[in-house]
Amino acid sequence: MNRDVRVRFAPSPTGPLHIGGVRTALFNYLFAKKNNGTFILRIEDTDQTRFVPGAEDYIVESLKWLGISPTEGQGIGGEYGPYRQSERGVYKPYANQLIDSGWAYYAFDTPESLSELRVKAEENKETFIYNFKTRQTLNNSLVLSKDEVDAKIAAGEPYVIRFKMPEDQVVEMLDIIRGEVKMNTKELDDKVLFKSDGLPTYHLANVVDDYLMKISHVIRGEEWLPSLPLHVMLYKALGWSDVQPAFAHLPLILKPTGNGKLSKRDGDKMGFPVFPLEWQSPNGEISKGYREDGYFPKAVVNMLALLGWSSGTDQEIFSLEELSNIFSLERVGKSGSKFDPDKAKWFNQQYLRETSSEELSQLFTPFLKDKKVDFNPESLPEIIEMVKDRVHFVHELWDQTFFFFEAPTNYNEKVVDKRWKGDVPELISLLVEKFEALDKFDVESIHHAVEALLQEKEAGMGKLMNAVRLAMTGDAIGPDLKQMMVILGKDESIQRLRTAVNNI
């Protein structure tokens, strides 16, 4: 059956958005764009015990920074709202429907009693599971009479509603990425659908909302694959099998070592972000963000798109529009993809190189102001153009250009020992005289002055110019030397040469 493509990204506001979640949002967005569909942002906050203030705003801001813009949902609106689950209030009738049809039941077991059962099972080296084997011996409406159940509810006794998983039934499912998946219900437990706090669990809420919002494809992380049988059974139990969405479970983003799922701890240990934006936890702990670390949002999107998905070509640099035009779930791999911090930097470098030096100047200006150095805004693009191929991030431009804004106050001793010896001070003093006599201080004039001196003294170009570079930068670093001196200007260049002669 042909359906309008409607997909959703449904994060829980329990903390910062992991880049694995960002990739899930991205793949949903690309799939929707490719198929002229709708990309929805839904906030799944039914687990109030894990709610973290500020997390929802963080999610919204992250997607906005990355350019992954929902067309419907929380903060945007739409005909299927509200899009924050705690405000929807539509779930209890469906839980009741499942009870009435025999697909669910009331359970009055206390957390303490269930904990005792788990402990006893562990003592016997077993695992307690609330399922067809145990439910007939527990405190639920499958065992109690209707009058007893009604009395408990009337008395306000806490209860949950559990799904009654069939005893021995093979659930056949189709995953777009993984193909046919089969599981026997005897391996599954009776999940809680409705909690004692009056809110649904993820399992019931996401199925109901996907149905009501006419979701055509559920694209989510593979950690939800074990829940797929329950969700398929819920569609069947609610009579919605004919409108059940197609499922696609994305592979994990793995640690750089490939051993396990990428975590915040990996980022902390190796010094790279795992969150799109910087995050401060309620206890004050600050976690790195791609934005604050100087990444371009387009570079982050490009990098994430190629983690687990292949374009089928050797091309690696894609705009969001290009990705939208060629994306398909069929090219998503089944296996996890190792995260490569160096490759992430490489992507940023490619986008930095493609950014105009004028735009980079605007981005670099705040760094210069923080350094409290004087600079000429008009010459800044020219300076950046000389060095931008040498850096991965805008903030790294300082290490390649600081000598344009600050005269050396000390000199690299190793370079001094190698480059500043013999008659070098005399040659530098004579070069100063040549420069002072110049009416025009440009690359050509500097070149002629240097050539004239070298001929007069029968000296080598390397000997002189390496010493000049030391005088200009304090080290054996920097871009084209003559162009550098032109930007510094005649007076500043002469002053640095004189200072070197007097101080080295």
Coordinates of C-alpha atoms in Angstrom, one line a residue:
M1 CA 0.0 0.0 0.0
N2 CA 1.4 3.4 -1.0
R3 CA 1.6 5.9 1.8
D4 CA 2.8 9.4 2.3
V5 CA 6.3 9.2 3.9
R6 CA 6.1 10.4 7.5
V7 CA 9.0 9.7 9.8
R8 CA 9.8 10.8 13.3
F9 CA 12.8 11.4 15.5
A10 CA 11.6 10.7 19.0
P11 CA 14.3 11.4 21.6
S12 CA 13.9 11.3 25.4
P13 CA 14.9 14.5 27.3
T14 CA 17.1 12.6 29.7
G15 CA 20.4 14.4 28.9
P16 CA 22.5 15.6 26.0
L17 CA 21.9 14.2 22.5
H18 CA 24.6 11.7 21.6
I19 CA 25.9 11.8 18.1
G20 CA 24.3 8.3 17.6
G21 CA 21.0 10.0 18.2
V22 CA 22.0 12.9 15.8
R23 CA 22.7 10.3 13.1
T24 CA 19.3 8.8 13.7
A25 CA 17.7 12.2 13.2
L26 CA 19.8 12.8 10.1
F27 CA 18.8 9.6 8.5
N28 CA 15.2 10.2 9.2
Y29 CA 15.5 13.7 7.8
L30 CA 17.3 12.5 4.6
F31 CA 14.8 9.8 4.0
A32 CA 11.9 12.2 4.3
K33 CA 13.6 14.7 2.0
K34 CA 14.4 12.0 -0.6
N35 CA 10.8 10.9 -0.6
N36 CA 9.1 14.3 -0.4
G37 CA 7.9 13.3 3.0
T38 CA 7.5 14.8 6.5
F39 CA 10.1 14.8 9.2
I40 CA 8.6 15.0 12.7
L41 CA 10.3 15.8 16.1
R42 CA 8.5 14.1 18.9
I43 CA 9.6 14.4 22.5
E44 CA 9.1 11.1 24.4
D45 CA 9.1 12.1 28.0
T46 CA 6.9 9.5 29.7
D47 CA 9.7 8.4 32.0
Q48 CA 9.6 11.4 34.4
T49 CA 12.1 9.8 36.7
R50 CA 14.8 10.3 34.1
F51 CA 13.7 13.8 32.9
V52 CA 16.6 16.3 32.9
P53 CA 15.8 20.0 32.8
G54 CA 17.1 21.7 29.7
A55 CA 17.5 18.5 27.7
E56 CA 14.6 19.2 25.4
D57 CA 15.9 22.7 24.6
Y58 CA 19.3 21.1 23.9
I59 CA 17.8 18.7 21.5
V60 CA 16.0 21.4 19.6
E61 CA 19.1 23.7 19.5
S62 CA 21.3 20.8 18.3
L63 CA 19.1 20.0 15.3
K64 CA 18.8 23.7 14.5
W65 CA 22.6 24.2 14.6
L66 CA 23.1 21.1 12.3
G67 CA 20.4 22.2 9.8
I68 CA 18.4 19.1 10.4
S69 CA 15.1 21.0 10.4
P70 CA 11.8 19.1 11.3
T71 CA 8.8 20.0 9.2
E72 CA 6.4 19.2 12.0
G73 CA 6.6 18.5 15.7
Q74 CA 7.6 20.0 19.1
G75 CA 8.3 23.7 18.8
I76 CA 6.9 23.8 15.3
G77 CA 3.4 22.5 15.5
G78 CA 1.2 20.4 13.2
E79 CA -2.2 18.8 13.1
Y80 CA -1.1 15.7 15.2
G81 CA 0.1 17.6 18.2
P82 CA 0.8 18.0 21.0
Y83 CA 4.2 16.5 20.2
R84 CA 5.4 16.1 23.8
Q85 CA 4.1 12.8 25.0
S86 CA 3.5 13.9 28.6
E87 CA 0.9 16.4 27.2
R88 CA -0.9 14.0 24.9
G89 CA -3.1 12.1 27.3
V90 CA -4.3 9.7 24.7
Y91 CA -2.9 6.4 25.9
K92 CA -5.1 4.9 28.6
P93 CA -8.0 4.1 26.4
Y94 CA -5.7 1.9 24.2
A95 CA -4.4 0.2 27.3
N96 CA -8.0 -0.5 28.4
Q97 CA -8.8 -1.8 24.9
L98 CA -5.9 -4.3 25.3
I99 CA -7.3 -5.4 28.7
D100 CA -10.8 -5.8 27.3
S101 CA -9.6 -7.9 24.4
G102 CA -7.4 -10.1 26.6
W103 CA -4.1 -8.8 25.3
A104 CA -3.1 -7.1 28.5
Y105 CA -3.8 -7.5 32.3
Y106 CA -3.5 -5.6 35.6
A107 CA -0.6 -6.4 37.8
F108 CA -0.5 -5.4 41.4
D109 CA 2.9 -6.8 42.3
T110 CA 4.9 -4.4 44.4
P111 CA 8.5 -3.4 43.5
E112 CA 9.6 -5.1 46.7
S113 CA 7.9 -8.4 45.9
L114 CA 9.4 -8.5 42.4
S115 CA 12.8 -7.6 43.8
E116 CA 12.6 -10.5 46.2
L117 CA 11.8 -12.9 43.3
R118 CA 14.8 -11.6 41.4
V119 CA 17.1 -12.2 44.4
K120 CA 15.8 -15.7 44.9
A121 CA 16.3 -16.5 41.3
E122 CA 19.8 -15.2 41.4
E123 CA 20.5 -17.4 44.4
N124 CA 19.5 -20.4 42.3
K125 CA 21.6 -19.0 39.4
E126 CA 18.5 -18.3 37.4
T127 CA 16.9 -15.1 36.0
F128 CA 13.4 -14.1 37.0
I129 CA 11.2 -13.1 34.1
Y130 CA 7.6 -12.0 34.3
N131 CA 6.2 -14.1 31.5
F132 CA 3.9 -17.0 30.7
K133 CA 5.8 -19.3 33.0
T134 CA 5.4 -17.0 36.1
R135 CA 2.4 -14.8 35.6
Q136 CA -0.1 -17.4 36.8
T137 CA 1.6 -17.4 40.2
L138 CA 1.7 -13.6 40.7
N139 CA -0.5 -10.8 41.9
N140 CA -2.4 -9.9 38.7
S141 CA -5.8 -10.0 37.1
L142 CA -5.0 -13.3 35.4
V143 CA -5.1 -14.9 38.8
L144 CA -7.5 -12.7 40.8
S145 CA -11.2 -12.6 40.3
K146 CA -12.9 -9.6 38.6
D147 CA -14.3 -8.6 42.0
E148 CA -10.9 -8.7 43.6
V149 CA -9.4 -6.6 40.8
D150 CA -12.2 -4.1 40.9
A151 CA -11.8 -3.8 44.7
K152 CA -8.1 -3.2 44.5
I153 CA -8.5 -0.5 41.8
A154 CA -11.3 1.1 43.8
A155 CA -9.1 1.2 46.9
G156 CA -6.4 3.0 45.0
E157 CA -3.9 0.1 45.1
P158 CA -1.1 0.8 42.7
Y159 CA -1.0 -1.2 39.6
V160 CA 0.6 -1.5 36.2
I161 CA -0.8 -2.8 32.9
R162 CA 1.3 -5.6 31.3
F163 CA 1.1 -7.0 27.8
K164 CA 0.1 -10.6 27.7
M165 CA 2.7 -12.2 25.4
P166 CA 1.5 -15.4 23.8
E167 CA 3.2 -18.6 25.0
D168 CA 4.6 -20.0 21.9
Q169 CA 4.2 -18.0 18.7
V170 CA 6.8 -17.1 16.0
V171 CA 6.7 -13.4 15.2
E172 CA 7.9 -12.8 11.7
M173 CA 9.2 -9.3 11.0
L174 CA 10.8 -7.5 8.1
D175 CA 13.5 -4.9 8.7
I176 CA 14.6 -2.8 5.7
I177 CA 18.2 -3.0 6.7
R178 CA 18.4 -6.5 8.2
G179 CA 15.9 -8.4 6.2
E180 CA 13.6 -11.0 7.8
V181 CA 13.7 -11.3 11.5
K182 CA 12.0 -14.1 13.5
M183 CA 11.5 -14.5 17.2
N184 CA 9.5 -16.9 19.3
T185 CA 7.3 -15.2 21.9
K186 CA 8.3 -17.7 24.6
E187 CA 11.7 -15.9 24.7
L188 CA 9.9 -12.6 25.6
D189 CA 8.6 -11.2 28.8
D190 CA 5.3 -9.4 29.6
K191 CA 6.4 -5.8 29.3
V192 CA 4.7 -3.0 31.3
L193 CA 2.6 -0.9 29.0
F194 CA 1.2 1.5 31.6
K195 CA 2.9 2.5 34.8
S196 CA 1.5 3.2 38.2
D197 CA 2.2 6.9 37.8
G198 CA -0.5 7.1 35.2
L199 CA 1.9 7.4 32.2
P200 CA 2.5 4.9 29.4
T201 CA 5.9 3.2 28.9
Y202 CA 7.8 3.8 25.7
H203 CA 6.4 0.6 24.2
L204 CA 2.8 1.6 24.3
A205 CA 3.3 5.4 23.7
N206 CA 5.5 5.1 20.7
V207 CA 3.2 2.5 19.0
V208 CA 0.0 4.6 19.7
D209 CA 1.7 7.8 18.6
D210 CA 3.1 6.3 15.5
Y211 CA -0.4 5.1 14.6
L212 CA -2.1 8.4 15.4
M213 CA 0.6 10.4 13.6
K214 CA 0.4 8.1 10.5
I215 CA 4.1 7.3 10.7
S216 CA 5.1 5.3 7.6
H217 CA 8.6 4.3 8.5
V218 CA 10.2 3.9 11.9
I219 CA 14.0 4.5 11.5
R220 CA 15.8 4.1 14.9
G221 CA 18.9 2.6 16.5
E222 CA 19.5 -1.1 16.7
E223 CA 19.2 -1.0 20.4
W224 CA 15.4 -1.1 19.8
L225 CA 15.6 -4.2 17.7
P226 CA 14.8 -6.5 20.7
S227 CA 11.6 -4.5 21.2
L228 CA 10.4 -5.0 17.7
P229 CA 8.5 -8.2 18.4
L230 CA 6.5 -6.5 21.1
H231 CA 5.7 -3.6 18.9
V232 CA 4.6 -5.8 16.1
M233 CA 2.4 -7.7 18.5
L234 CA 1.0 -4.5 19.8
Y235 CA 0.0 -3.4 16.2
K236 CA -1.7 -6.8 15.9
A237 CA -3.4 -6.7 19.3
L238 CA -4.7 -3.2 18.5
G239 CA -6.0 -4.2 15.1
W240 CA -3.5 -2.0 13.2
S241 CA -1.4 -4.5 11.4
D242 CA -2.6 -3.2 8.0
V243 CA -1.1 0.3 8.8
Q244 CA 2.0 -0.9 10.6
P245 CA 5.0 1.2 9.6
A246 CA 8.0 -0.3 7.9
F247 CA 11.0 -0.7 10.3
A248 CA 14.7 0.1 9.8
H249 CA 17.1 -0.4 12.7
L250 CA 20.4 1.5 12.2
P251 CA 23.8 0.0 13.2
L252 CA 25.7 1.3 16.2
I253 CA 28.4 3.9 16.1
L254 CA 31.3 2.0 17.7
K255 CA 34.3 3.1 19.7
P256 CA 37.5 4.0 17.7
T257 CA 38.8 0.6 18.7
G258 CA 35.6 -1.1 17.3
N259 CA 35.0 -2.8 20.6
G260 CA 31.6 -1.7 21.8
K261 CA 29.3 1.3 21.4
L262 CA 30.8 4.8 21.4
S263 CA 30.3 6.5 24.8
K264 CA 31.0 9.8 26.5
R265 CA 33.8 8.1 28.4
D266 CA 35.6 7.3 25.1
G267 CA 35.4 11.0 24.1
D268 CA 36.6 12.1 27.5
K269 CA 39.5 9.6 27.4
M270 CA 40.6 10.5 23.8
G271 CA 39.7 14.2 23.8
F272 CA 36.9 14.4 21.2
P273 CA 33.2 15.3 21.6
V274 CA 30.4 12.8 21.4
F275 CA 27.7 15.5 21.7
P276 CA 26.8 18.2 19.1
L277 CA 26.8 21.0 21.6
E278 CA 28.6 21.6 24.9
W279 CA 26.5 20.2 27.8
Q280 CA 26.5 21.1 31.5
S281 CA 25.0 18.4 33.6
P282 CA 22.8 19.2 36.7
N283 CA 25.9 18.4 38.9
G284 CA 28.0 21.0 37.0
E285 CA 30.0 18.6 34.9
I286 CA 30.8 20.0 31.4
S287 CA 31.0 17.8 28.3
K288 CA 32.6 18.9 25.1
G289 CA 30.5 19.8 22.0
Y290 CA 31.3 19.8 18.3
R291 CA 30.1 23.4 18.0
E292 CA 32.3 24.7 20.8
D293 CA 35.3 22.6 19.6
G294 CA 35.2 24.6 16.4
Y295 CA 33.5 22.1 14.0
F296 CA 31.4 23.4 11.1
P297 CA 27.9 21.9 11.3
K298 CA 28.1 20.8 7.7
A299 CA 31.2 18.9 8.4
V300 CA 29.6 17.1 11.3
V301 CA 26.6 16.2 9.2
N302 CA 28.8 14.9 6.4
M303 CA 30.9 12.9 8.8
L304 CA 27.8 11.3 10.4
A305 CA 26.2 10.5 7.1
L306 CA 29.0 8.2 6.1
L307 CA 29.0 6.3 9.4
G308 CA 27.0 3.3 8.5
W309 CA 25.8 4.5 5.1
S310 CA 27.5 4.3 1.7
S311 CA 26.9 6.5 -1.3
G312 CA 28.2 3.8 -3.6
T313 CA 30.9 6.1 -4.9
D314 CA 34.3 7.3 -3.9
Q315 CA 33.0 10.8 -3.1
E316 CA 33.3 11.8 0.5
I317 CA 32.2 15.5 0.6
F318 CA 28.5 16.0 0.3
S319 CA 26.2 18.9 1.0
L320 CA 23.0 18.2 2.9
E321 CA 21.1 18.7 -0.3
E322 CA 23.3 16.2 -2.2
L323 CA 22.8 13.7 0.6
S324 CA 19.0 14.2 0.5
N325 CA 19.0 13.5 -3.2
I326 CA 20.9 10.2 -3.1
F327 CA 20.1 8.7 0.4
S328 CA 18.5 5.3 0.6
L329 CA 18.0 2.9 3.5
E330 CA 19.1 0.0 1.3
R331 CA 22.7 1.4 1.5
V332 CA 22.8 1.4 5.2
G333 CA 25.0 -1.4 6.5
K334 CA 24.1 -4.0 9.1
S335 CA 27.4 -3.8 11.0
G336 CA 28.5 -1.1 13.3
S337 CA 30.9 1.7 12.1
K338 CA 34.0 2.7 14.0
F339 CA 34.2 6.3 14.9
D340 CA 37.4 7.9 13.7
P341 CA 38.3 11.2 15.5
D342 CA 41.0 12.0 13.0
K343 CA 38.6 11.5 10.1
A344 CA 36.1 13.9 11.8
K345 CA 38.9 16.5 11.9
W346 CA 39.7 15.8 8.2
F347 CA 36.1 16.5 7.3
N348 CA 36.2 19.8 9.2
Q349 CA 39.5 20.7 7.4
Q350 CA 37.8 20.1 4.0
Y351 CA 35.0 22.5 4.8
L352 CA 37.4 25.1 6.3
R353 CA 39.4 25.1 3.0
E354 CA 36.2 25.6 1.0
T355 CA 35.2 28.6 3.2
S356 CA 36.2 32.0 1.9
S357 CA 39.0 33.8 3.7
E358 CA 36.7 36.7 4.2
E359 CA 34.2 34.5 6.1
L360 CA 37.0 32.9 8.0
S361 CA 38.2 36.4 9.0
Q362 CA 34.9 37.1 10.6
L363 CA 35.1 33.8 12.5
F364 CA 38.7 34.4 13.5
T365 CA 38.2 38.0 14.7
P366 CA 36.8 37.1 18.1
F367 CA 39.9 35.0 18.8
L368 CA 42.1 38.0 18.0
K369 CA 40.1 40.2 20.3
D370 CA 40.4 37.7 23.1
K371 CA 44.2 37.9 22.6
K372 CA 43.9 41.7 22.8
V373 CA 46.2 42.2 19.8
D374 CA 46.1 44.9 17.2
F375 CA 45.2 43.8 13.7
N376 CA 44.2 45.3 10.4
P377 CA 40.8 43.8 9.4
E378 CA 41.6 44.5 5.7
S379 CA 44.7 42.4 5.7
L380 CA 43.2 39.5 7.7
P381 CA 41.7 37.7 4.7
E382 CA 45.1 37.8 3.0
I383 CA 46.8 36.4 6.1
I384 CA 44.3 33.6 6.4
E385 CA 44.5 32.7 2.7
M386 CA 48.2 32.0 3.2
V387 CA 47.8 29.5 6.0
K388 CA 44.3 28.0 6.0
D389 CA 45.4 24.8 4.3
R390 CA 47.5 24.1 7.3
V391 CA 44.7 23.9 9.9
H392 CA 41.7 21.9 10.8
F393 CA 39.9 24.5 12.9
V394 CA 39.5 28.3 12.9
H395 CA 41.0 28.6 16.3
E396 CA 44.2 26.9 15.1
L397 CA 44.8 29.8 12.8
W398 CA 46.3 31.6 15.7
D399 CA 49.2 29.2 15.9
Q400 CA 49.9 29.8 12.2
T401 CA 49.6 33.6 12.3
F402 CA 50.4 35.0 15.7
F403 CA 53.6 36.5 14.4
F404 CA 51.6 38.8 12.2
F405 CA 50.1 40.4 15.3
E406 CA 53.0 40.2 17.8
A407 CA 56.6 40.8 17.3
P408 CA 59.0 38.1 18.6
T409 CA 60.2 38.6 22.2
N410 CA 62.3 35.5 22.2
Y411 CA 63.8 33.2 19.6
N412 CA 63.9 29.4 19.3
E413 CA 67.3 28.5 20.5
K414 CA 67.7 25.5 18.2
V415 CA 66.9 27.6 15.2
V416 CA 69.3 30.3 16.5
D417 CA 72.1 27.8 16.9
K418 CA 71.5 26.6 13.3
R419 CA 70.6 29.7 11.4
W420 CA 72.1 32.7 13.3
K421 CA 75.9 32.3 13.1
G422 CA 78.9 33.6 11.2
D423 CA 78.3 36.8 9.3
V424 CA 74.5 36.5 9.5
P425 CA 74.1 39.5 11.8
E426 CA 76.1 41.6 9.3
L427 CA 74.1 40.4 6.4
I428 CA 70.8 41.3 8.2
S429 CA 72.2 44.8 9.0
L430 CA 73.0 45.3 5.4
L431 CA 69.6 44.1 4.3
V432 CA 68.1 46.7 6.6
E433 CA 70.0 49.3 4.7
K434 CA 68.7 48.0 1.4
F435 CA 65.1 48.0 2.7
E436 CA 65.4 51.5 4.1
A437 CA 66.4 52.7 0.6
L438 CA 63.3 51.2 -1.0
D439 CA 60.5 53.6 -2.1
K440 CA 58.1 50.8 -2.6
F441 CA 57.9 47.8 -0.3
D442 CA 56.3 45.0 -2.3
V443 CA 57.3 41.4 -3.1
E444 CA 59.2 42.4 -6.2
S445 CA 61.1 45.2 -4.5
I446 CA 62.0 42.9 -1.6
H447 CA 63.2 40.2 -4.0
H448 CA 65.5 42.7 -5.9
A449 CA 66.9 44.0 -2.6
V450 CA 67.7 40.5 -1.4
E451 CA 69.2 39.4 -4.8
A452 CA 71.4 42.5 -4.8
L453 CA 72.7 41.9 -1.4
L454 CA 73.4 38.2 -2.1
Q455 CA 75.4 39.1 -5.2
E456 CA 77.4 41.7 -3.4
K457 CA 78.3 39.4 -0.6
E458 CA 78.3 36.2 -2.6
A459 CA 76.0 34.6 0.0
G460 CA 73.4 31.9 -0.3
M461 CA 69.7 32.6 -0.4
G462 CA 68.9 30.0 2.3
K463 CA 71.4 31.4 4.6
L464 CA 70.0 34.9 4.5
M465 CA 66.3 34.1 4.3
N466 CA 66.2 31.5 7.0
A467 CA 67.7 34.2 9.3
V468 CA 65.2 36.7 8.1
R469 CA 62.4 34.3 8.9
L470 CA 63.8 33.8 12.4
A471 CA 63.8 37.6 12.9
M472 CA 60.2 37.9 11.6
T473 CA 58.6 35.0 13.6
G474 CA 61.1 34.0 16.3
D475 CA 61.2 30.5 14.8
A476 CA 61.5 28.6 11.5
I477 CA 57.8 28.9 10.8
G478 CA 55.4 30.9 8.7
P479 CA 54.1 31.2 5.1
D480 CA 55.7 32.9 2.2
L481 CA 58.3 35.2 3.7
K482 CA 58.3 38.1 1.2
Q483 CA 54.5 38.2 1.3
M484 CA 54.6 38.1 5.1
M485 CA 56.9 41.2 5.2
V486 CA 54.7 43.1 2.8
I487 CA 51.7 42.5 5.1
L488 CA 53.8 43.5 8.2
G489 CA 55.0 46.6 6.3
K490 CA 58.3 48.2 5.8
D491 CA 58.7 49.8 9.2
E492 CA 57.7 46.7 11.2
S493 CA 59.9 44.4 9.1
I494 CA 62.9 46.6 9.5
Q495 CA 62.2 47.0 13.2
R496 CA 62.1 43.2 13.7
L497 CA 65.4 42.7 11.8
R498 CA 67.1 45.4 13.9
T499 CA 65.7 43.8 17.1
A500 CA 67.0 40.4 16.1
V501 CA 70.5 41.8 15.4
N502 CA 70.5 43.5 18.8
N503 CA 69.0 40.7 20.9
I504 CA 70.2 37.4 19.5

